mmCIF file of C-alpha atoms and ligand atoms in Angstrom:
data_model
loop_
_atom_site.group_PDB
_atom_site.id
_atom_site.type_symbol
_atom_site.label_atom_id
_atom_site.label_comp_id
_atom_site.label_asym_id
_atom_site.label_seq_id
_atom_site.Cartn_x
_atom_site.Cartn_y
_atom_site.Cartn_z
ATOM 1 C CA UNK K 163 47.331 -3.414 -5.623
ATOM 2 C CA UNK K 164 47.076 -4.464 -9.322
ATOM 3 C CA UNK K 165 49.018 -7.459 -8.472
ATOM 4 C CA UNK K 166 50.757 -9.158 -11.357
ATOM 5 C CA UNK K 167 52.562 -12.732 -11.389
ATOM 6 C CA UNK K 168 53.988 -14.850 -14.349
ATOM 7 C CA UNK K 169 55.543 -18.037 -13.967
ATOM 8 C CA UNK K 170 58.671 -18.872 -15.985
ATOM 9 C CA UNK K 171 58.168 -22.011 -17.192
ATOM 10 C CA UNK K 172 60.856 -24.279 -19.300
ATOM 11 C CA UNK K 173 59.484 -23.258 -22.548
ATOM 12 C CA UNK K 174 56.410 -20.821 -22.023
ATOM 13 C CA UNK K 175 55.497 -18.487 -19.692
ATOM 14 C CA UNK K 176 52.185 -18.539 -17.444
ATOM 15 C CA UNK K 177 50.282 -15.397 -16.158
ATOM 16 C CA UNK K 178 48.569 -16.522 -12.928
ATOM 17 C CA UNK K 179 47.854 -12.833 -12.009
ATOM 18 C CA UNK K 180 47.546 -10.247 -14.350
ATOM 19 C CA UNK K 181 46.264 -6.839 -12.793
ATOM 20 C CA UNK K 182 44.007 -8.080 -9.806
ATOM 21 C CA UNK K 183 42.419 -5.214 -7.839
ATOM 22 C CA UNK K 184 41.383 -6.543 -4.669
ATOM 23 C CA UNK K 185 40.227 -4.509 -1.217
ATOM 24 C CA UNK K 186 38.728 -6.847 1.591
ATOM 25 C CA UNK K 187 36.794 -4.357 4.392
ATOM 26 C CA UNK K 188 37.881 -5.414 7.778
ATOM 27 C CA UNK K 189 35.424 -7.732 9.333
ATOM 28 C CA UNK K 190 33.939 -8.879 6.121
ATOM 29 C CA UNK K 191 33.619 -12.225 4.416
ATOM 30 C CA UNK K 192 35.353 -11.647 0.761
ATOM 31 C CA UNK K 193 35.264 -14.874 -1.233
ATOM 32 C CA UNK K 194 37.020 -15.352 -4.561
ATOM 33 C CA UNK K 195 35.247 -17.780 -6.567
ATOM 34 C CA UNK K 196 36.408 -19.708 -10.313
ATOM 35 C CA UNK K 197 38.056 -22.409 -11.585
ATOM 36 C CA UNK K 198 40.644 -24.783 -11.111
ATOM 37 C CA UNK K 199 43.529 -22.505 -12.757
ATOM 38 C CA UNK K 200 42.213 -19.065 -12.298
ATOM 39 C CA UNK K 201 44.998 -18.075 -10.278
ATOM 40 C CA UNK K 202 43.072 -17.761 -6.998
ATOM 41 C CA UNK K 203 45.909 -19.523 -4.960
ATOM 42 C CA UNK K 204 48.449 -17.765 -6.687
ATOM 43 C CA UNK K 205 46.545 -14.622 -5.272
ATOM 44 C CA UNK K 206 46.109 -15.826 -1.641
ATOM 45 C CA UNK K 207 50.111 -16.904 -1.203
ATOM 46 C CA UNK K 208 50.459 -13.050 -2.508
ATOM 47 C CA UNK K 209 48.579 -11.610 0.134
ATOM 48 C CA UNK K 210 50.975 -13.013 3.136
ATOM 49 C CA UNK K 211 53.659 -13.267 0.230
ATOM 50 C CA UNK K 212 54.618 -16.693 -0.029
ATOM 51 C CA UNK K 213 55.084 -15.638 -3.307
ATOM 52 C CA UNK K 214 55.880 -12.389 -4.232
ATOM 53 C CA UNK K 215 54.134 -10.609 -6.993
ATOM 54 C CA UNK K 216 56.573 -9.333 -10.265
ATOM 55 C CA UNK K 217 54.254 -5.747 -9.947
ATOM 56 C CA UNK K 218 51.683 -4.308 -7.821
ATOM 57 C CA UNK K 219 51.406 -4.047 -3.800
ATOM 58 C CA UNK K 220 50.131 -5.718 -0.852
ATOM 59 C CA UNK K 221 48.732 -3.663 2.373
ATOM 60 C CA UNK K 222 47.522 -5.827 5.324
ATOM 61 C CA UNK K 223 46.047 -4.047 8.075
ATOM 62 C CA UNK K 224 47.422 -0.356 6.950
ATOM 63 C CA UNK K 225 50.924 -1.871 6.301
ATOM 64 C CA UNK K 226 52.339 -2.381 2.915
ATOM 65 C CA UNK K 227 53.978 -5.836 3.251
ATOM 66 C CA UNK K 228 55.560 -5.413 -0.473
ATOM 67 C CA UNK K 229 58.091 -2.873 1.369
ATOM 68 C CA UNK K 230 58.763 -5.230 3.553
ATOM 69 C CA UNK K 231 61.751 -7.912 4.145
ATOM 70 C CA UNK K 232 63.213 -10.094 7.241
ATOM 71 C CA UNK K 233 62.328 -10.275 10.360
ATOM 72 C CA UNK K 234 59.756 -7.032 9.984
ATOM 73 C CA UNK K 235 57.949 -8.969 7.167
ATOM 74 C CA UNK K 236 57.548 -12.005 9.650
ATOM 75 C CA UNK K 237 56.133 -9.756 12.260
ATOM 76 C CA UNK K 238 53.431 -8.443 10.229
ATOM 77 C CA UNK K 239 53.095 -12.182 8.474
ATOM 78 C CA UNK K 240 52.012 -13.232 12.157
ATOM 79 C CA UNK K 241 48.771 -10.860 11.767
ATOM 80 C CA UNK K 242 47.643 -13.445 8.534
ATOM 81 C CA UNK K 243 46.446 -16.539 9.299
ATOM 82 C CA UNK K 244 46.356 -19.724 6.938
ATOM 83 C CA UNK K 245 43.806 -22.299 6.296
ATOM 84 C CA UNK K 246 44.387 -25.382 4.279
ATOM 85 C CA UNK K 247 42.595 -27.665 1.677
ATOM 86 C CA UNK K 248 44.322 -30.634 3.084
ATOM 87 C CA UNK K 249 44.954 -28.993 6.656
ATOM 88 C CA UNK K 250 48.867 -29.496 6.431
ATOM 89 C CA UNK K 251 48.725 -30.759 9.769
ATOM 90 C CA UNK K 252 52.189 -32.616 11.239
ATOM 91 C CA UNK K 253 51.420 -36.420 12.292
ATOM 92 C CA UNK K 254 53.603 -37.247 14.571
ATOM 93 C CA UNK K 255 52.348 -34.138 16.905
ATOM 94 C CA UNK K 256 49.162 -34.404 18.997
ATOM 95 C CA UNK K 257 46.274 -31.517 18.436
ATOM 96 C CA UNK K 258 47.926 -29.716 20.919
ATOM 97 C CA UNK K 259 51.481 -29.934 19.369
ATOM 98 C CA UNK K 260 50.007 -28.978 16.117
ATOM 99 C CA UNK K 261 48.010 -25.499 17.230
ATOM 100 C CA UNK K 262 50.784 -24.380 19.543
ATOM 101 C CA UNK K 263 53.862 -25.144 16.566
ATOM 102 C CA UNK K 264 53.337 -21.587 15.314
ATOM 103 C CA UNK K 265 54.182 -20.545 18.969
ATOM 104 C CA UNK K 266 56.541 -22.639 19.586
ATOM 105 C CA UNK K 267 58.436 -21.212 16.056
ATOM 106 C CA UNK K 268 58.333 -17.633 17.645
ATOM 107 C CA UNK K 269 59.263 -18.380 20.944
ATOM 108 C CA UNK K 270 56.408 -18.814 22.963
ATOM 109 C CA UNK K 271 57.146 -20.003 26.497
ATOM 110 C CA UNK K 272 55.870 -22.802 27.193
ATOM 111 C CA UNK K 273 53.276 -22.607 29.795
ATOM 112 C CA UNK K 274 51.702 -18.997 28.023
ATOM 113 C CA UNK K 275 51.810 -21.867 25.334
ATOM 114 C CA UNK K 276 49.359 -24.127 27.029
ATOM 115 C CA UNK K 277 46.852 -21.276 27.572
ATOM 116 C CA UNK K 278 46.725 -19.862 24.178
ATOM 117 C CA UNK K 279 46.468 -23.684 23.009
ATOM 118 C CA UNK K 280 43.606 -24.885 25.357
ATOM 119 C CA UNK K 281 41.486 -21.263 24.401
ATOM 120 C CA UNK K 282 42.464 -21.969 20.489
ATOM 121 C CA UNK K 283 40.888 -25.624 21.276
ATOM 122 C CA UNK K 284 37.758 -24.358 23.115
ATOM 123 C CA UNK K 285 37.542 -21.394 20.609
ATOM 124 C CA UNK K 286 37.225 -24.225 18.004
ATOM 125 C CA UNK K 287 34.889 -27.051 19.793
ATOM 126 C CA UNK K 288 37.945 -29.477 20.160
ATOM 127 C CA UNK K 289 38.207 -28.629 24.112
ATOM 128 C CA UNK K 290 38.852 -32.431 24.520
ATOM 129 C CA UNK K 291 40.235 -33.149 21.885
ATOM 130 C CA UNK K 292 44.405 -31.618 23.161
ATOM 131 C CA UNK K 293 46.250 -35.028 23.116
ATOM 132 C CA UNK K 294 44.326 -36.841 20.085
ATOM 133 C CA UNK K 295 47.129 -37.374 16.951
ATOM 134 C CA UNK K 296 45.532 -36.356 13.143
ATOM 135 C CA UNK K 297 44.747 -39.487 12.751
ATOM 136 C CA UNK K 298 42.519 -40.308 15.045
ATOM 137 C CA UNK K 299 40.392 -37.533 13.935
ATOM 138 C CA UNK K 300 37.578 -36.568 11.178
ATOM 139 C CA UNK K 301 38.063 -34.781 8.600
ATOM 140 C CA UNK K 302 35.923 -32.002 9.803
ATOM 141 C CA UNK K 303 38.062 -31.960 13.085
ATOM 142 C CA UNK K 304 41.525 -31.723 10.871
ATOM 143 C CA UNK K 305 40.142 -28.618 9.668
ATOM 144 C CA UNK K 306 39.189 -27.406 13.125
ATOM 145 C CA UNK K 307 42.716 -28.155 14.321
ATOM 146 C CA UNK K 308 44.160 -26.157 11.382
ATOM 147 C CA UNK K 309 42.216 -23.293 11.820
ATOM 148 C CA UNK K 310 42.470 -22.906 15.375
ATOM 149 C CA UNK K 311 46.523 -23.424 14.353
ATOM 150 C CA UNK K 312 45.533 -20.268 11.760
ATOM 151 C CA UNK K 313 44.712 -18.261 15.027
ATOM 152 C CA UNK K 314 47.450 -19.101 17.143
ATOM 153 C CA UNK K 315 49.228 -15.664 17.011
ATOM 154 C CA UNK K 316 46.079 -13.818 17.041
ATOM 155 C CA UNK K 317 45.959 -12.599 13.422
ATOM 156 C CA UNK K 318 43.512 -9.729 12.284
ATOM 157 C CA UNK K 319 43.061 -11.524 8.532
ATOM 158 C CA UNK K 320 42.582 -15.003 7.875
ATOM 159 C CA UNK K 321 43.172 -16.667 4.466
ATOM 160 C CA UNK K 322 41.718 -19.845 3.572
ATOM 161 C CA UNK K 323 42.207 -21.987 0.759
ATOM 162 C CA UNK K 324 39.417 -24.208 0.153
ATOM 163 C CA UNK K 325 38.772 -24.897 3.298
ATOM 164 C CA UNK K 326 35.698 -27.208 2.786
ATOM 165 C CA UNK K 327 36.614 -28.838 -0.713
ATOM 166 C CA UNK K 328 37.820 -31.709 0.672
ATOM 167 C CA UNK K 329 35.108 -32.090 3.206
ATOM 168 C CA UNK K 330 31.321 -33.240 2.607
ATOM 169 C CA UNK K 331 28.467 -31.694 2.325
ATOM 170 C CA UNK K 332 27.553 -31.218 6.128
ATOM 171 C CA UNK K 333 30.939 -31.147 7.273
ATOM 172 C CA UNK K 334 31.558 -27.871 5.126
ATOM 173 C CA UNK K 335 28.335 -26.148 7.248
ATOM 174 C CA UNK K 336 29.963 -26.657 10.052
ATOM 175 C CA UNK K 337 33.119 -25.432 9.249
ATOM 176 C CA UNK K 338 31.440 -22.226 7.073
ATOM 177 C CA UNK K 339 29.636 -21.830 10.346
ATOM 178 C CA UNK K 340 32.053 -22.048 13.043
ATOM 179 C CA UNK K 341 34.288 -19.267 10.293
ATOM 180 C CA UNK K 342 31.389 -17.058 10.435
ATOM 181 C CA UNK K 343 30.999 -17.082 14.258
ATOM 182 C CA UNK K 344 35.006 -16.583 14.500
ATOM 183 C CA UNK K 345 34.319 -13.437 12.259
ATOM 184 C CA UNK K 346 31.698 -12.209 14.676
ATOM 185 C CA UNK K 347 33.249 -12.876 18.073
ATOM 186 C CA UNK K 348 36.792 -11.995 16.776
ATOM 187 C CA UNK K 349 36.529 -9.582 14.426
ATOM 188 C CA UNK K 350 38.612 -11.356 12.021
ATOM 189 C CA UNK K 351 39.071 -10.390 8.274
ATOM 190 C CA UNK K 352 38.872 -13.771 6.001
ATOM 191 C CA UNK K 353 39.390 -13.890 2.396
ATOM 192 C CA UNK K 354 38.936 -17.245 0.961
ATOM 193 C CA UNK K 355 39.214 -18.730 -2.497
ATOM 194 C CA UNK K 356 36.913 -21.641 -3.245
ATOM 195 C CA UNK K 357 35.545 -23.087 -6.504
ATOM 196 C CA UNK K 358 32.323 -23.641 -4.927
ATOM 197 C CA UNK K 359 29.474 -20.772 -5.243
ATOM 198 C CA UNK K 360 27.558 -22.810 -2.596
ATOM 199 C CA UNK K 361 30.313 -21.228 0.213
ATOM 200 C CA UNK K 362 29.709 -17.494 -1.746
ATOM 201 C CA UNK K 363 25.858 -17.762 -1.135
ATOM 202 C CA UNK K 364 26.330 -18.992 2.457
ATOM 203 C CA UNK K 365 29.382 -17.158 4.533
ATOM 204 C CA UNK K 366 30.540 -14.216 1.732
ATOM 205 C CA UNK K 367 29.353 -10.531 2.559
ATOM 206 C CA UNK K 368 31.646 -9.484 -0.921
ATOM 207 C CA UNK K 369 32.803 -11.920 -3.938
ATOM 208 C CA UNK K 370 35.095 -11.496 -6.821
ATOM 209 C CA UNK K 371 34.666 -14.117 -9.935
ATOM 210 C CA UNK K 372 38.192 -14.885 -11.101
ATOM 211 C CA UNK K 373 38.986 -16.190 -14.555
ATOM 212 C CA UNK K 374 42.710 -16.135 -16.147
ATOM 213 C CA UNK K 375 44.240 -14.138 -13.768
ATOM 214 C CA UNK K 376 41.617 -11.894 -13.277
ATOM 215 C CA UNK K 377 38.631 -10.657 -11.739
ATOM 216 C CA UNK K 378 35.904 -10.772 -14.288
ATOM 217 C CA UNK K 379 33.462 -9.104 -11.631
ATOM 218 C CA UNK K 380 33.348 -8.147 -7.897
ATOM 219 C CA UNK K 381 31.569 -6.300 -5.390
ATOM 220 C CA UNK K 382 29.022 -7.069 -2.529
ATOM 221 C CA UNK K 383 27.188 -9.855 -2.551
ATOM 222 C CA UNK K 384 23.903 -8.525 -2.111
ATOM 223 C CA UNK K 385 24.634 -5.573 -4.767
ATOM 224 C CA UNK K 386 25.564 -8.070 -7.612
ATOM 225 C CA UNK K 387 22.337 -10.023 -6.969
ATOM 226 C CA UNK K 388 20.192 -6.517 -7.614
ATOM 227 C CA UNK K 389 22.616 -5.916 -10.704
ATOM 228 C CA UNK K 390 20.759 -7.016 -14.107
ATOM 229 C CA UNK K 391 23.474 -9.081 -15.969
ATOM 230 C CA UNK K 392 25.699 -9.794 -13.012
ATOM 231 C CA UNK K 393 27.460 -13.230 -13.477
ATOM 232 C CA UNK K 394 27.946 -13.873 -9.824
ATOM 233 C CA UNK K 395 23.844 -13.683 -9.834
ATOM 234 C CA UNK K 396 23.276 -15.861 -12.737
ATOM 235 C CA UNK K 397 25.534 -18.167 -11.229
ATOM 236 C CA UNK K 398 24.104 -18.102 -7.643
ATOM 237 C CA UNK K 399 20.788 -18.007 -8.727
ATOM 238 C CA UNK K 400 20.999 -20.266 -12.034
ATOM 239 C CA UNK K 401 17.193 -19.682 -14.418
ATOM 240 C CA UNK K 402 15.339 -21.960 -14.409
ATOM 241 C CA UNK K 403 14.366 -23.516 -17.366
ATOM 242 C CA UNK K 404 10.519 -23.761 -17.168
ATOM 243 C CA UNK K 405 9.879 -20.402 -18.933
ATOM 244 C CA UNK K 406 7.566 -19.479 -21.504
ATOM 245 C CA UNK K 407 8.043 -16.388 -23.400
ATOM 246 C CA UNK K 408 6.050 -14.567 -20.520
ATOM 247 C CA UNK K 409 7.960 -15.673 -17.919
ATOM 248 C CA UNK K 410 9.618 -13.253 -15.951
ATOM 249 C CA UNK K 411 12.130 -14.112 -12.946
ATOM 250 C CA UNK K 412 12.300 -11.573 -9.912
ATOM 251 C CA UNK K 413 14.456 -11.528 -7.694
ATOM 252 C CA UNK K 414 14.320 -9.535 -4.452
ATOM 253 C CA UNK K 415 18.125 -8.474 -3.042
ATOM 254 C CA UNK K 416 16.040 -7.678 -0.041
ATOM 255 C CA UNK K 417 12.965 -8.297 1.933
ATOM 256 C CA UNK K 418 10.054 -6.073 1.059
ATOM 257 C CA UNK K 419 7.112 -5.064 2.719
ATOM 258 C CA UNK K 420 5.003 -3.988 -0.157
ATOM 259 C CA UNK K 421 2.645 -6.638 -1.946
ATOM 260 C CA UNK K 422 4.587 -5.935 -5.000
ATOM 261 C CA UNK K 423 2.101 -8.459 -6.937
ATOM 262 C CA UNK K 424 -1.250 -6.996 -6.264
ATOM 263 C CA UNK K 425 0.091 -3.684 -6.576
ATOM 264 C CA UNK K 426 1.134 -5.050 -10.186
ATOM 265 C CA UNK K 427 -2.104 -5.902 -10.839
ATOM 266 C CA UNK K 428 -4.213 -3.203 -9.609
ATOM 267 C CA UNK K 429 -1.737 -0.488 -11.596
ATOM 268 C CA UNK K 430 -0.898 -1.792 -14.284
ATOM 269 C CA UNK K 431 -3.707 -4.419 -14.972
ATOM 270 C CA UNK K 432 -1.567 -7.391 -15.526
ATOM 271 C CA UNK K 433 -2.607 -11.020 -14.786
ATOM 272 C CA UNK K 434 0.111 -12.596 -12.611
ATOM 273 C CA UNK K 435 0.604 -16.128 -12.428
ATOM 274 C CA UNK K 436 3.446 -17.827 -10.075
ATOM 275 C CA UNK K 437 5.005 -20.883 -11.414
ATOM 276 C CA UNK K 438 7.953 -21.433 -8.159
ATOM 277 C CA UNK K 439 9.704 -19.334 -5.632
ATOM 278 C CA UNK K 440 11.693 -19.344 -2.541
ATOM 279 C CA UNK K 441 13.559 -17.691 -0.014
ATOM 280 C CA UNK K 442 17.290 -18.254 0.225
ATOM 281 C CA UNK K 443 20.036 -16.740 2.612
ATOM 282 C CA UNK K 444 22.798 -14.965 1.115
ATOM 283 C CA UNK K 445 25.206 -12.336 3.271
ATOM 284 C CA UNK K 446 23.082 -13.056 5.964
ATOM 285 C CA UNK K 447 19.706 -11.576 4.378
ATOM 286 C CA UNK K 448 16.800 -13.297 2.690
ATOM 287 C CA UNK K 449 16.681 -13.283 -0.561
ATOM 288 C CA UNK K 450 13.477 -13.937 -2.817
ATOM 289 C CA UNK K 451 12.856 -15.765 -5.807
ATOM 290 C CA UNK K 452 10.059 -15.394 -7.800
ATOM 291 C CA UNK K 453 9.250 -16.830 -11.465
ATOM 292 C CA UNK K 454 5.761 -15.930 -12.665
ATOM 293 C CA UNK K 455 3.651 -15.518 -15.974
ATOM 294 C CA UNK K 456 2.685 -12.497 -16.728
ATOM 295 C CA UNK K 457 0.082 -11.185 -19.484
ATOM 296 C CA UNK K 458 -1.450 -7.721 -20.392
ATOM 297 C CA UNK K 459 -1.055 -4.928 -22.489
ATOM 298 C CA UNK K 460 0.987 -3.067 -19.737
ATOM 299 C CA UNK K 461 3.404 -5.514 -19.047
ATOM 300 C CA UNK K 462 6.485 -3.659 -19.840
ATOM 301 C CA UNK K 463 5.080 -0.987 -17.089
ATOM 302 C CA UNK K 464 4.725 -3.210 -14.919
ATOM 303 C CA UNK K 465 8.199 -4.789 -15.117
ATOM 304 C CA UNK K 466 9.693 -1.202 -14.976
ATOM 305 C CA UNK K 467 8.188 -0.713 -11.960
ATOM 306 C CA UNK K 468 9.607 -3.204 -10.115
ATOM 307 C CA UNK K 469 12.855 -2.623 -11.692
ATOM 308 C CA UNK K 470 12.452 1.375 -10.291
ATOM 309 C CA UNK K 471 11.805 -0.704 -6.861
ATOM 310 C CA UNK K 472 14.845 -2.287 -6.597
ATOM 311 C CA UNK K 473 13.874 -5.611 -7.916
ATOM 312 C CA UNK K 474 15.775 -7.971 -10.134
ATOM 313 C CA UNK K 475 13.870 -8.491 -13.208
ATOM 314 C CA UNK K 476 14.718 -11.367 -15.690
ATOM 315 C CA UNK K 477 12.609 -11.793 -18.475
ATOM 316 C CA UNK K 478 12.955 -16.126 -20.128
ATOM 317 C CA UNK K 479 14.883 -15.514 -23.432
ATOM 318 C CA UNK K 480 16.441 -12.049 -23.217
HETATM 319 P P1 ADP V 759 43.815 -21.894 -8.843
HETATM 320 O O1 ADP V 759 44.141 -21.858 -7.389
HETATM 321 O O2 ADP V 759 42.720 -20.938 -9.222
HETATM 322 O O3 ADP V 759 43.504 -23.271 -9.304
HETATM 323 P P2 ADP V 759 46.612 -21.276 -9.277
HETATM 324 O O4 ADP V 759 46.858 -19.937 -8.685
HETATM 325 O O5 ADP V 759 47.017 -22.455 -8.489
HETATM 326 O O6 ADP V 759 45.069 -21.388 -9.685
HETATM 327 O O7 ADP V 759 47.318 -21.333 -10.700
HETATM 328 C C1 ADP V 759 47.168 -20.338 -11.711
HETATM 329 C C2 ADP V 759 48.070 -20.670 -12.892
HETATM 330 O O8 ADP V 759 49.441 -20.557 -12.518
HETATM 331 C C3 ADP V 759 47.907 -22.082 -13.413
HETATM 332 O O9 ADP V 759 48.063 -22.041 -14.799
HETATM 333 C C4 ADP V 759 49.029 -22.845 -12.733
HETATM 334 O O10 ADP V 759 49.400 -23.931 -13.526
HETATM 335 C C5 ADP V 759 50.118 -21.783 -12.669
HETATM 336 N N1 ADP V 759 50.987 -21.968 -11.497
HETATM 337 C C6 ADP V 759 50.606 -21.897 -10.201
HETATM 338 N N2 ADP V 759 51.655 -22.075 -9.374
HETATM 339 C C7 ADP V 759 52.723 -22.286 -10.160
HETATM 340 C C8 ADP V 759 54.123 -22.538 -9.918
HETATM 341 N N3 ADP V 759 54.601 -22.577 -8.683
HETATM 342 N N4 ADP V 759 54.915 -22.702 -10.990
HETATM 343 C C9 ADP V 759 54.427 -22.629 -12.246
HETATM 344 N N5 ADP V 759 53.156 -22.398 -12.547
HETATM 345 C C10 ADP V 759 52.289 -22.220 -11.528
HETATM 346 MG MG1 MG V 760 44.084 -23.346 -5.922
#
């Protein structure tokens, strides 16, 4: 890894990747979250090489693909996958013309062609949806029909880049959803690069934050929520702003059994008062969110202690 890549331009040159560590666990969700211009497409066409990093290696699925070249690097290509912003799909070909064009390319017959298509289809929830052309369809469905073209040759690793940002708000549950349920029934591997922490906190089990061609933080999910400082944290969870100088915000990377308050109270003889709260999903798990007042002359205990527990705690103006 440490994947580097400039771009020559006329008169300057650009760094889109300058010494990215990444390692994606099979099966897991690994999302790669920043800005327009962090280089997180540059890093995505490097994993299948569509562009081919200046230093550093790739390894798919044990193989190093940076070794690679020809006809061996389009074999192991076919184990990667590719999702679209804008779906890339062809117009003048129906659904099923569009799924089964991957096939087609390596030679598919054409009746094993059919199958894979109508199981791709059904796999997808477009079952009746074979002879419809792009056009005809939502823009929800376009990104059905270009993942289910993503699967065609049965990759282990699917890439996706920004899948939802050019859908809206319900559209992209869907989709997170039906990429989630593909993970668990299939196995698959999916990185994806989005600008959008609201597809982190739903579908990602790890996250990297990328920022000028690099990763400014990464790790699992749920660990950077326990980790005091973390910017993938502050950013999932923003602070609120109602907080007087004895508010403290607690967040719990887990669900607890212990009454954590009135333990607080009967220890440590602090008075706790809760100002908001929730429960959100992240990874999969629940994830509390406490922000309370709290007053006494063992306060700092207290807050240790549920520190030493494994809770997140954020005091307003440190
Ligand atoms: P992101 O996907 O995070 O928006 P990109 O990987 O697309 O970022 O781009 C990272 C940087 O590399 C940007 O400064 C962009 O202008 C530059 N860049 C990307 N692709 C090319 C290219 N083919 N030629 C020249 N510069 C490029
Ligand atoms: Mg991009």
């Amino acid at each position: 890894m440490g994947l580097h890549k400039a771009y020559r331009l006329k008169k300057h040159q650009v760094t889109a990747l300058d010494g990215v560590n990444l390692h994606v666990e099979p099966g897991e969700i690994f999302g790669v979250v920043g800005q327009s211009g962090a280089g997180k497409s540059t890093l995505l066409r490097s994993v299948n090489l569509l562009e081919r990093p200046d230093a550093g290696t790739v390894a798919v699925a044990g193989e190093e693909l940076t070794s690679l070249r020809g006809s061996r690097l389009r074999a192991a290509r076919r184990n990667i996958g590719m999702v679209h912003q804008h779906f890339a799909l062809l117009s003048s070909r129906t659904v099923a013309g569009n799924v089964g064009f991957p096939l087609e390319v390596s030679g598919v017959d054409r009746a094993s062609r059919r199958t894979r298509v109508g199981e791709l289809l059904e796999l997808v929830g477009l079952g009746d949806k074979a002879r419809a052309y792009p056009a005809q369809l939502s823009g929800g469905q376009k990104q059905r029909v270009g993942i289910a073209r993503a699967l065609a040759s049965a990759p282990q690793v699917l890439l996706s880049d920004e899948a939802t940002s050019a859908l809206d708000p319900a559209t992209t549950d869907s989709i997170l959803a039906l990429l989630r349920r593909l993970r668990d029934e299939l196995g698959l591997t999916i990185l994806l690069i989005t600008h959008e922490m609201d597809v982190i906190k739903r579908i990602c089990d790890s996250a990297a934050i990328m920022e000028k061609g690099v990763f400014l933080e990464s790790g699992k999910v749920l660990d950077l929520i326990g980790t005091p400082g973390s910017l993938l944290a502050r950013s999932l969870f923003p602070l609120p702003a109602n907080g007087g100088p004895e508010t403290v915000f607690i967040t719990y990377p887990r669900s607890f059994d212990e009454p954590f308050m009135s333990e607080l109270t009967r220890r440590f003889d602090v008075d706790v008062n809760i100002l908001g709260g929730g429960v959100e999903q992240v990874a999969g798990q629940s994830v509390g969110r406490l922000s309370v007042d709290m007053r006494g002359a063992r306060r700092n205990e207290a807050l240790t202690y549920l520190s030493e527990h494994g809770l997140l705690v954020e005091e307003a103006g440190k």
